[in-house]
Structure formats: structure tokens, C-alpha cells
Coordinates of C-alpha atoms and ligand atoms in Angstrom, one line a residue:
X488 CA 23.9 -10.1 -2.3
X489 CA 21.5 -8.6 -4.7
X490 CA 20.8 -4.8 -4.4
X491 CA 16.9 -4.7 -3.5
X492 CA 14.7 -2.1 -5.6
X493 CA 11.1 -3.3 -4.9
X494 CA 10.5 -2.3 -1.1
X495 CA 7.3 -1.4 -2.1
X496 CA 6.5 -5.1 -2.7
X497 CA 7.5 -5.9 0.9
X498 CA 10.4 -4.5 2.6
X499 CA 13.0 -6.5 4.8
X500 CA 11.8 -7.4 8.5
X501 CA 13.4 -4.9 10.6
X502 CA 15.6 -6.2 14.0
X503 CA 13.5 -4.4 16.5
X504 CA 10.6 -6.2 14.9
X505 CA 12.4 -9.8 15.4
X506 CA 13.2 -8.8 18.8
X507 CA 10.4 -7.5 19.6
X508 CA 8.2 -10.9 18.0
X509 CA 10.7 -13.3 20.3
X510 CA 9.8 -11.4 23.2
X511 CA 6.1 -11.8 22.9
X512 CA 6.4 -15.6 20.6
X513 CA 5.7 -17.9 23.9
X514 CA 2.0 -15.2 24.4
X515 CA -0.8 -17.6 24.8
X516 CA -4.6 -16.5 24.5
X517 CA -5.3 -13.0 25.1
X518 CA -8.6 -13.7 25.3
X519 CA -8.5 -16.0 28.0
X520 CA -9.1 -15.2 31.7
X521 CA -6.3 -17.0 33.4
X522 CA -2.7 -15.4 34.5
X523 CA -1.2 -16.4 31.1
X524 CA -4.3 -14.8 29.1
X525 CA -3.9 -11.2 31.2
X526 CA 0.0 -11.7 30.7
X527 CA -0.9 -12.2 26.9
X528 CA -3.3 -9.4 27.0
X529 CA -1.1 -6.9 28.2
X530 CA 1.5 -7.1 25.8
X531 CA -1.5 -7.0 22.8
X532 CA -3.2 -3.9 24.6
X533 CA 0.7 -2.5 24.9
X534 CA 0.6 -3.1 21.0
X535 CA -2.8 -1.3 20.3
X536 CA -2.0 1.7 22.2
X537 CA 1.2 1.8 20.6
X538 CA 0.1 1.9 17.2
X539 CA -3.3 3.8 17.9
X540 CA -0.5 6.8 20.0
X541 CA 1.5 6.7 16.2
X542 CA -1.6 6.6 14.0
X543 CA -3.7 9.5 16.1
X544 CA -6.7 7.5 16.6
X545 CA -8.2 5.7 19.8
X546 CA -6.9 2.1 20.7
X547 CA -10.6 0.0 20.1
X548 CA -10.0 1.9 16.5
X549 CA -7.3 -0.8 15.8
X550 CA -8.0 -3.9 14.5
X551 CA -4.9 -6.4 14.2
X552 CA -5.4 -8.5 10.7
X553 CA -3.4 -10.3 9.0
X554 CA -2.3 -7.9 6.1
X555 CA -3.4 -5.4 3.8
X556 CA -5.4 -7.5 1.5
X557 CA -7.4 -8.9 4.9
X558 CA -7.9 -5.5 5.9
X559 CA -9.5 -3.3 2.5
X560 CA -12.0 -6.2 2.3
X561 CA -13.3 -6.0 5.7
X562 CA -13.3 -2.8 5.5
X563 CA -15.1 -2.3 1.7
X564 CA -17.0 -5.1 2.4
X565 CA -18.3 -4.6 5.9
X566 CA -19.2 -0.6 4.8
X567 CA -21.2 -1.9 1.9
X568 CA -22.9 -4.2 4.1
X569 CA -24.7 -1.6 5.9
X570 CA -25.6 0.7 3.8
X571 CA -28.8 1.3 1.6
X572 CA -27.6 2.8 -1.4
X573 CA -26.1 0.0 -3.0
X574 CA -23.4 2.5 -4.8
X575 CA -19.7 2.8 -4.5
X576 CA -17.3 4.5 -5.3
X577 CA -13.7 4.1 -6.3
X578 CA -10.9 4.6 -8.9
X579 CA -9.4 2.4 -11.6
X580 CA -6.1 2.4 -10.0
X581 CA -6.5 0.6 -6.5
X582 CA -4.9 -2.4 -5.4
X583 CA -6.4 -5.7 -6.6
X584 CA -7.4 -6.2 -3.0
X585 CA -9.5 -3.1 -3.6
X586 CA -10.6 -3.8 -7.0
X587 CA -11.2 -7.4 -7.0
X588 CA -13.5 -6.5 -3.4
X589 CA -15.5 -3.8 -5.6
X590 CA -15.9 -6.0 -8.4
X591 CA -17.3 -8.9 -6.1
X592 CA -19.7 -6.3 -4.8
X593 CA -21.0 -5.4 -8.2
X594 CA -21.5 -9.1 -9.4
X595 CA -24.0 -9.1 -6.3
X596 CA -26.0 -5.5 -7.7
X597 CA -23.2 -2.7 -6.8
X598 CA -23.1 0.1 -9.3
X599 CA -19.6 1.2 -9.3
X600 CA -18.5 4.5 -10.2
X601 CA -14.7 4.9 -10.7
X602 CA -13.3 8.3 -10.5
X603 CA -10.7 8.8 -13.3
X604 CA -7.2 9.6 -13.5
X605 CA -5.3 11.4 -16.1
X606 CA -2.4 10.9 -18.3
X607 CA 0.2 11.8 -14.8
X608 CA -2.0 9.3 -12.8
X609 CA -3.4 11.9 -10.7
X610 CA -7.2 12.9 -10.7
X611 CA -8.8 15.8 -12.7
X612 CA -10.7 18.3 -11.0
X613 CA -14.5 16.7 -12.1
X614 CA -13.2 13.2 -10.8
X615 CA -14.2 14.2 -7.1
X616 CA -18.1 15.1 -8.3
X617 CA -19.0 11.6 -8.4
X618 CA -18.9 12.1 -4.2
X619 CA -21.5 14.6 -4.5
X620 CA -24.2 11.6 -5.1
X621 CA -24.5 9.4 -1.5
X622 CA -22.8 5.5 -1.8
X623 CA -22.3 2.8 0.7
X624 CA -18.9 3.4 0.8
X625 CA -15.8 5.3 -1.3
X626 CA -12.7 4.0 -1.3
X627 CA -9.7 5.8 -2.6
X628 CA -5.4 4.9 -2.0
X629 CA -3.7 7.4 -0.4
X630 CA -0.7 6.4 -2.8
X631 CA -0.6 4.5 -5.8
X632 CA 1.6 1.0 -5.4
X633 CA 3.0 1.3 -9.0
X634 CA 3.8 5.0 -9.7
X635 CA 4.2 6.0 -6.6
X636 CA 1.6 9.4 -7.1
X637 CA -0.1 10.6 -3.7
X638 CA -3.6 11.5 -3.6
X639 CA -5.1 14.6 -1.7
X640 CA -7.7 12.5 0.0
X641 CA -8.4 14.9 2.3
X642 CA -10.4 17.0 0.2
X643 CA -12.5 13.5 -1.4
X644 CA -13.0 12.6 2.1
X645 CA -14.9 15.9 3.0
X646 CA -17.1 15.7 0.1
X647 CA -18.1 12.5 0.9
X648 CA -18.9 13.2 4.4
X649 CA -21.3 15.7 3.1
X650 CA -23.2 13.1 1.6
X651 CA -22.7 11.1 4.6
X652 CA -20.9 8.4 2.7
X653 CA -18.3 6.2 4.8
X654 CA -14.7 6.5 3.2
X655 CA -12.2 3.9 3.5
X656 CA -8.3 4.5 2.6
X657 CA -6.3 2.2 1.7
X658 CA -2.9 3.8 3.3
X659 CA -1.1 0.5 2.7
X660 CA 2.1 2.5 0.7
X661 CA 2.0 5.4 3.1
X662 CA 1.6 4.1 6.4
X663 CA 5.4 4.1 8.3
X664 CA 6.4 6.9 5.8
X665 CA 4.5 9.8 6.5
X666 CA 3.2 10.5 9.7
X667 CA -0.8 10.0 9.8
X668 CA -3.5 11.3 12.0
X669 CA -6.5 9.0 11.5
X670 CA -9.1 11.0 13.4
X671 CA -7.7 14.6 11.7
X672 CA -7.9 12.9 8.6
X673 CA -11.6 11.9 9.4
X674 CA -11.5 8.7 7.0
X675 CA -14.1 6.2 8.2
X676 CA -11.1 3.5 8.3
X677 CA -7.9 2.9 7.1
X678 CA -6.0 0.1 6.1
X679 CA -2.1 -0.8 6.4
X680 CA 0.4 -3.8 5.7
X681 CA 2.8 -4.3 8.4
X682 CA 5.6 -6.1 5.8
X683 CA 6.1 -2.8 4.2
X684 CA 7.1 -0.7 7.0
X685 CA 9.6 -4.0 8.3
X686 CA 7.4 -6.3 10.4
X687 CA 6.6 -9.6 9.9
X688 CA 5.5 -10.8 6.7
X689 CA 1.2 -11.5 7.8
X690 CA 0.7 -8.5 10.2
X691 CA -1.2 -5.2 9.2
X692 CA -4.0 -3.5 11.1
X693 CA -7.5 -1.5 9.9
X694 CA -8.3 1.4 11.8
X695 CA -12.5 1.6 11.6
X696 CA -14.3 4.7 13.7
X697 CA -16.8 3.3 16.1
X698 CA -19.6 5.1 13.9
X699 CA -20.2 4.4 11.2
X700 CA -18.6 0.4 12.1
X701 CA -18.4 -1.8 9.4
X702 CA -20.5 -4.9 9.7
X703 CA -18.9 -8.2 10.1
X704 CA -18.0 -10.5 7.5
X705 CA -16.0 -13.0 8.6
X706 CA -17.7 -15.0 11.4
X707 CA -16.4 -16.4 14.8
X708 CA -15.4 -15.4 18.2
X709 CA -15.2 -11.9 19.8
X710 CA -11.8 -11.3 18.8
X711 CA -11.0 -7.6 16.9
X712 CA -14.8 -6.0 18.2
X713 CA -15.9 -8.8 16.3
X714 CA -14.4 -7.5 13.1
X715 CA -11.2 -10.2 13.1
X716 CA -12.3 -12.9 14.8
X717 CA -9.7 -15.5 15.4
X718 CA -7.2 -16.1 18.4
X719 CA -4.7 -12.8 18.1
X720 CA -1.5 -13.0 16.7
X721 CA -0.1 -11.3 19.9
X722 CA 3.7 -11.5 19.0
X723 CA 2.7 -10.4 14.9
X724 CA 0.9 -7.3 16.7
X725 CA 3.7 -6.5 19.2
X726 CA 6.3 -6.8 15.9
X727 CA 4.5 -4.5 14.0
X728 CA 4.0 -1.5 16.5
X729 CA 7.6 -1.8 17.3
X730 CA 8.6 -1.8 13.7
X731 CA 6.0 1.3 13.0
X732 CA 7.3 3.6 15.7
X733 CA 11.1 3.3 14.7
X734 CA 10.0 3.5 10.5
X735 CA 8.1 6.7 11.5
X736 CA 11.5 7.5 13.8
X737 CA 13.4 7.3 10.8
X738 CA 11.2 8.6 7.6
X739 CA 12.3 12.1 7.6
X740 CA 15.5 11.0 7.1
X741 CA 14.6 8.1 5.0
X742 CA 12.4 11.0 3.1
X743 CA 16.0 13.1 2.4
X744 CA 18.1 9.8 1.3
X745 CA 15.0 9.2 -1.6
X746 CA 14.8 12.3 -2.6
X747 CA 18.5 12.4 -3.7
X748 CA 18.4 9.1 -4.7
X749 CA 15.1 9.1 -7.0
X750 CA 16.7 12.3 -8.5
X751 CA 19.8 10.3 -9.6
X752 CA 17.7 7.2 -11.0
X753 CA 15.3 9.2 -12.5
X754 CA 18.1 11.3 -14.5
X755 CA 19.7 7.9 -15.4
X756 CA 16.6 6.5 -17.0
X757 CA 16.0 9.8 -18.7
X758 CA 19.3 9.8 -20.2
X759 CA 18.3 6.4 -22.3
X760 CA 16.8 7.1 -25.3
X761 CA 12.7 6.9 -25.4
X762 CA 12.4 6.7 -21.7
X763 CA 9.1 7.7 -20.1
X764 CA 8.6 8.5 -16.2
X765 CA 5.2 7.3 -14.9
X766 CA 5.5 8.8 -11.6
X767 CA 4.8 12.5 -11.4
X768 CA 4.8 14.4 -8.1
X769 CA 3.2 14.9 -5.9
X770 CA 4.7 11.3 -5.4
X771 CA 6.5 9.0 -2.7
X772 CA 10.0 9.5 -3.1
X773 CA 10.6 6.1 -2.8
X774 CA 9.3 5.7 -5.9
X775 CA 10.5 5.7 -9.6
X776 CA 8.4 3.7 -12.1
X777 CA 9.5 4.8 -15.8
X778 CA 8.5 2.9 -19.3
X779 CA 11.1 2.0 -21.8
X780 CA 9.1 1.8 -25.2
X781 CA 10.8 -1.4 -27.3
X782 CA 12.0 -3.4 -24.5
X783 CA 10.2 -6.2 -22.9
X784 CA 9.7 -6.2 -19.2
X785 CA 10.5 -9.9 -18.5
X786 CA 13.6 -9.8 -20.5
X787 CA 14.6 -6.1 -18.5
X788 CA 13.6 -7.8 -14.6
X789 CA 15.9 -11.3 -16.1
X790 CA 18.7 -9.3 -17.0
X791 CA 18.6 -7.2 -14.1
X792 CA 18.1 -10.0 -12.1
X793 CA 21.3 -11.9 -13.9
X794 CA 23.6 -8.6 -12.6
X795 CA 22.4 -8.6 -9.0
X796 CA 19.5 -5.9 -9.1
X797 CA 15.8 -6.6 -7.9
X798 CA 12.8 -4.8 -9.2
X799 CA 9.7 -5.5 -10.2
X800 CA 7.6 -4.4 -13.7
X801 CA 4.2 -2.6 -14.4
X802 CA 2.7 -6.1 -15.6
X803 CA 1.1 -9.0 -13.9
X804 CA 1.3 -12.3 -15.0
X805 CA -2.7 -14.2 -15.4
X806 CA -2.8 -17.8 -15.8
X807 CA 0.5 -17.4 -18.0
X808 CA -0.3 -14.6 -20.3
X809 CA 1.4 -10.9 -19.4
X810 CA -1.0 -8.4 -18.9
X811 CA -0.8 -4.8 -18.8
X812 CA -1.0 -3.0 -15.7
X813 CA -4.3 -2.2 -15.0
X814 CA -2.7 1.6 -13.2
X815 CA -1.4 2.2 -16.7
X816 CA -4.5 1.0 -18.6
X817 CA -6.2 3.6 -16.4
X818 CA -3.7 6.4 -17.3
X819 CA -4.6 5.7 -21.2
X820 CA -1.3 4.7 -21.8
X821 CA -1.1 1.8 -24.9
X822 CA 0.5 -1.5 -24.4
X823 CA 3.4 -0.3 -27.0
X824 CA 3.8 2.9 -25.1
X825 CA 4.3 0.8 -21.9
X826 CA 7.3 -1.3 -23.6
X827 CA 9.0 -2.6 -20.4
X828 CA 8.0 -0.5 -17.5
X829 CA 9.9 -0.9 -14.4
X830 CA 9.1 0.2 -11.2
X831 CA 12.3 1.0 -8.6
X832 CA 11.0 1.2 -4.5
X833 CA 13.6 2.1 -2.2
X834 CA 13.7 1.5 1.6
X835 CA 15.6 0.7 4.3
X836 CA 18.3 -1.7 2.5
X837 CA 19.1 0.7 -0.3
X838 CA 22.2 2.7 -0.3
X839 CA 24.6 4.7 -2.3
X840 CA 26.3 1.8 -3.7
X841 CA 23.2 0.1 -4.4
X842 CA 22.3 3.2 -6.0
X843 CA 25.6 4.2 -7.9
X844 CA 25.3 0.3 -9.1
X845 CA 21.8 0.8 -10.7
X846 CA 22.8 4.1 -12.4
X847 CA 25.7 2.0 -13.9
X848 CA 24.1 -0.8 -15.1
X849 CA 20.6 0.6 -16.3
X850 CA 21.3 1.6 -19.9
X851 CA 23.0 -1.6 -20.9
X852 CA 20.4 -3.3 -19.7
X853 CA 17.5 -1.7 -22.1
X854 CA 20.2 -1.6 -24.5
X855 CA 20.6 -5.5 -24.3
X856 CA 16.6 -5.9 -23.6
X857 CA 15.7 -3.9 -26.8
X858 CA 18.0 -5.6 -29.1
X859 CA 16.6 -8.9 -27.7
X860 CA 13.2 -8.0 -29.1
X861 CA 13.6 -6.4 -32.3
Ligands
PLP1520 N1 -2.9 -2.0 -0.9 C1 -1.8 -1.5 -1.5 C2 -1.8 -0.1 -2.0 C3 -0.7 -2.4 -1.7 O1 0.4 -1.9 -2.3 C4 -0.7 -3.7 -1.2 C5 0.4 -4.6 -1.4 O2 1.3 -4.4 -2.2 C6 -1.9 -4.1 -0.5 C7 -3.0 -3.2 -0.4 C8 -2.0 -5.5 0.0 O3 -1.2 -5.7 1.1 P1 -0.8 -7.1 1.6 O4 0.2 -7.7 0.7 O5 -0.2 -6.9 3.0 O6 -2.0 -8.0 1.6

């Protein structure tokens, strides 16, 4: 068995989850009328007030979809849709299911304004002023997938309001690790992936207030307010509130592990000669995404691969060609700088050995991975 470092990807199904989806697998139609519909309906409405009690919001707030992705476009999308200012704004460092929504809405007349990160890949001071102009929507992560960094977006949230612009977060990293309080937080809606918390691969949810709704994008039935249609996914729902309230049982201490744990990767990747961390606090603890300058980042994830570790690297493959990360792009870091960058996530299968093992094997890894590409 491989030790698994990239959680953050997607995280192992947890058993409550499985038990929980067996239950509720023979549901029928929840919006039917009949004894099996109500039967079905009760276990979904058991789900949404479940989720809506852990995420501080009301239960019609919560919209079942079927993962993250599905959830920042209806959100972006269905904002954009009805406003009048035909202005957004976000950052360079979202998800591509953020970015890729945005862009879509400025090849139809969006003007995008993207608040900046630094060098740490956290956001200067100025970067919130482009919220003091009104948009159809800002959207801003509450953590960054690749480095790990946590935004205060609190504070961009409240400067938006004042302009009366609907905020969307994309809480897909954080949700199941730090307790959240969407109506304290006062976001317009929220968005969250239920495989990174431990349910099923193909469950998440978006939390959208009531005012200011999005408007709907995808057409059909009545399903979701309208939002989702589609016949529910009742057992996916009932998976995913069961794995949320026993990750959010567990993330304090989850919280302590990581913190010990990061300390002892990060040192060990420090220790190798040219290292560079990427992920500066304030910053998940799960996280540890570090560059090593002069190695390549397909050779590092083989050779890890080859001695039993899993973890993933700050560069996407397009159509064949190796790109950059577009999260260190936005930092201003150079494509030579990056060298291999590796990013380690840690969750509920890691553990000391896992951890000892990593320490162990890292160096001679870049070691090998460097002299492969000189
Ligand atoms: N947003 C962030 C920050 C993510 O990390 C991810 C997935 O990695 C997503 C959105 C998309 O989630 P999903 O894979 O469930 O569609």
C-alpha cells in the first residue's frame, strides 16, 4: 500500500459515509407524492438539515450538486446572470472551475478584474479596492488548492456588500476542516466538494441566500429551488452530511496531527539544498507545497510513485504539453524557479509512519530527479 499525500485531490471515502449511502441506496424519488417518495424525502430533508445545522445556514440554503466544479458555476454563473453591471471580480489563483466560469463570462462581454497576489500567495493591502467599484458578482477561495494559503474573506466580503455586490466563496479546501458559519460569514453562497471531506466521489452542495438567488442555468424540473434540477441523489446527500459531521468531529484533532506533521515535512524539504516553500501561513496545515529548482516534476511524482508515495505537482498537463501552474504564474514565480514543485495534502490516511517514510525518502528522491535532468 502506497502512503497517500494528495488528500487535497480527493480524500478516501469515509465508513460512516458507505454506511450511511447503503442505508439510503434503495431511496426512490423524493420528489414524488407516493409512500416511497415521502420515505425518500425524509431521509433527503434529514440530510439538508444536517448539513445546513454544521454549516450555520438555513436548510432551503442547501443545494445538493454533484461536486465542486457543478457548484462555483451555478453559483458564478447564476450571480452574473442577474446583475447589470456586467463586471466581476476575482483572483488569478481560483480553481479552474472558477477561472474557466469567469473566462466564459468575459468571452460573452464580462470585464474581469482579478485582484492580485504577492510573492507568499497572499493578497496585498490595495488588492481588496477593486471591491469598492459595484460587479455582478466577486468570487474569491477561502483557501488556495495548491499552497494551501487561507484568505481573510471576511473582510473582501464586507466591502463588497457595501457596493451591494453578491460574493461567492469557493470553500471547497476548507469545508470539513474548519468549522464555518455561512450566514455569520454573510457570503452570498458558498461552494463545497463532498470527496474531500470523505464522501462519495460526485456529491458536494452550494449554499445560495434566498436574496440575492442566483438565476438558473441549467434547465429542468423543480429539483434544488430550481437551481439543480434533476432527480436527487438522496443516498450521495445522506453520505455526505454523515461524512461532514464526523470530519468536522474530528478536525481539531486532525488540525494538531498536521501541524506536527507539516513541521517535520517542511524541515525535511528545507534541509535539501535549493528548496523553496510555497505555502506561507496563514495556511491549511494540511498543506506543504515546496519547489525544488533543477528537478523535474514528472520525474520527482515517478520516482516517488516507484517507492510507494503519492503526491501530486504544481503543473497541469494540456493536450500533452506541461504547463506551469497558473497559482504560481500568479505569485511571479519563473518556470525555472518552479523546478519540480510538489504539493504534499494530508488527511485522514496519513500517519506517523507514512510521515517518518516521506522524511526518509525525500532527499534521494530530488537527488535522483536532479541528476536525471542535468
Ligand atoms: N475548488 C477548489 C478550491 C478545489 O480544490 C476543487 C477540487 O480540487 C474544486 C473547486 C472542484 O471540486 P470537484 O472536484 O468536486 O468538482
Amino acid at each position: 500500500m502506497a502512503f497517500y499525500f494528495d488528500h487535497a485531490a480527493t480524500s478516501p471515502i469515509r465508513q460512516i459515509a458507505v454506511d450511511a449511502w447503503v442505508a439510503a441506496s434503495s431511496a426512490l424519488n423524493a420528489s414524488a407524492q407516493y409512500a416511497s417518495g415521502r420515505q425518500a424525502r425524509s431521509v433527503l430533508d434529514d440530510a439538508r438539515e444536517k448539513v445546513a445545522e454544521l454549516m450555520g445556514c438555513e436548510p432551503i440554503e442547501v443545494i445538493f450538486t454533484s461536486n465542486g466544479t457543478e457548484a462555483n458555476n451555478l453559483a458564478i454563473r447564476g450571480l452574473y446572470e442577474v446583475g447589470t453591471t456586467n463586471r466581476v471580480v476575482t483572483t488569478p489563483v481560483e480553481h479552474p472551475s472558477v477561472r474557466e466560469t469567469v473566462n466564459h463570462l468575459a468571452s460573452r462581454g464580462a470585464s474581469v478584474d482579478y485582484m492580485p497576489v504577492g510573492g507568499n500567495g497572499h493578497f496585498e493591502g490595495s488588492a481588496i479596492e477593486l471591491l469598492d467599484a459595484p460587479a455582478d458578482v466577486a468570487t474569491m477561495m477561502m483557501a488556495n488548492n495548491e499552497t494551501g494559503a487561507l484568505f481573510p474573506v471576511e473582510r473582501y466580503i464586507e466591502r463588497a456588500a457595501a457596493q451591494g455586490t453578491p460574493f461567492h466563496v469557493d470553500a471547497v479546501q476548507v469545508v470539513g476542516k474548519i468549522p464555518l458559519n455561512f450566514t455569520a460569514l454573510g457570503a452570498t453562497s458558498l461552494s463545497s466538494s463532498g470527496h474531500k471531506f470523505g464522501a462519495p466521489r460526485g456529491t458536494g452542495f452550494l449554499l445560495a441566500k434566498r436574496a440575492p438567488a442566483p438565476a438558473t442555468v441549467m434547465f429542468g424540473a423543480n429539483q434544488e429551488r430550481k437551481l439543480r434540477p434533476g432527480t436527487v441523489d438522496v443516498a450521495g446527500a445522506s453520505a455526505l452530511a454523515a461524512a461532514l459531521e464526523e470530519s468536522l468531529g474530528e478536525a481539531a484533532t486532525h488540525a494538531r496531527n498536521q501541524e506536527v506533521w507539516r513541521s517535520r515535512i517542511i524541515e525535511a524539504c528545507m534541509g535539501i539544498d535549493g528548496a523553496v516553500l510555497r505555502s506561507e501561513e496563514p495556511c491549511l496545515h494540511s498543506h506543504v507545497y515546496v519547489s525544488f529548482p533543477g528537478a523535474d516534476a514528472d520525474s520527482l511524482i515517478m520516482l516517488l510513485d516507484m517507492a510507494g508515495i503519492e503526491a501530486s505537482s504544481g503543473s497541469a498537463c494540456h493536450a500533452g504539453v506541461n504547463q506551469m501552474s497558473h497559482v504560481l504564474e500568479a505569485m511571479g514565480v519563473t518556470a525555472e524557479e518552479a523546478g519540480g514543485t510538489l504539493r504534499f495534502t494530508m488527511g485522514t490516511a496519513t500517519t506517523d509512519e507514512g510521515v517518518n517514510y516521506l522524511v526518509e525518502k525525500l532527499p534521494g528522491i530530488v537527488e535522483r530527479a536532479r541528476a536525471a535532468n542535468s
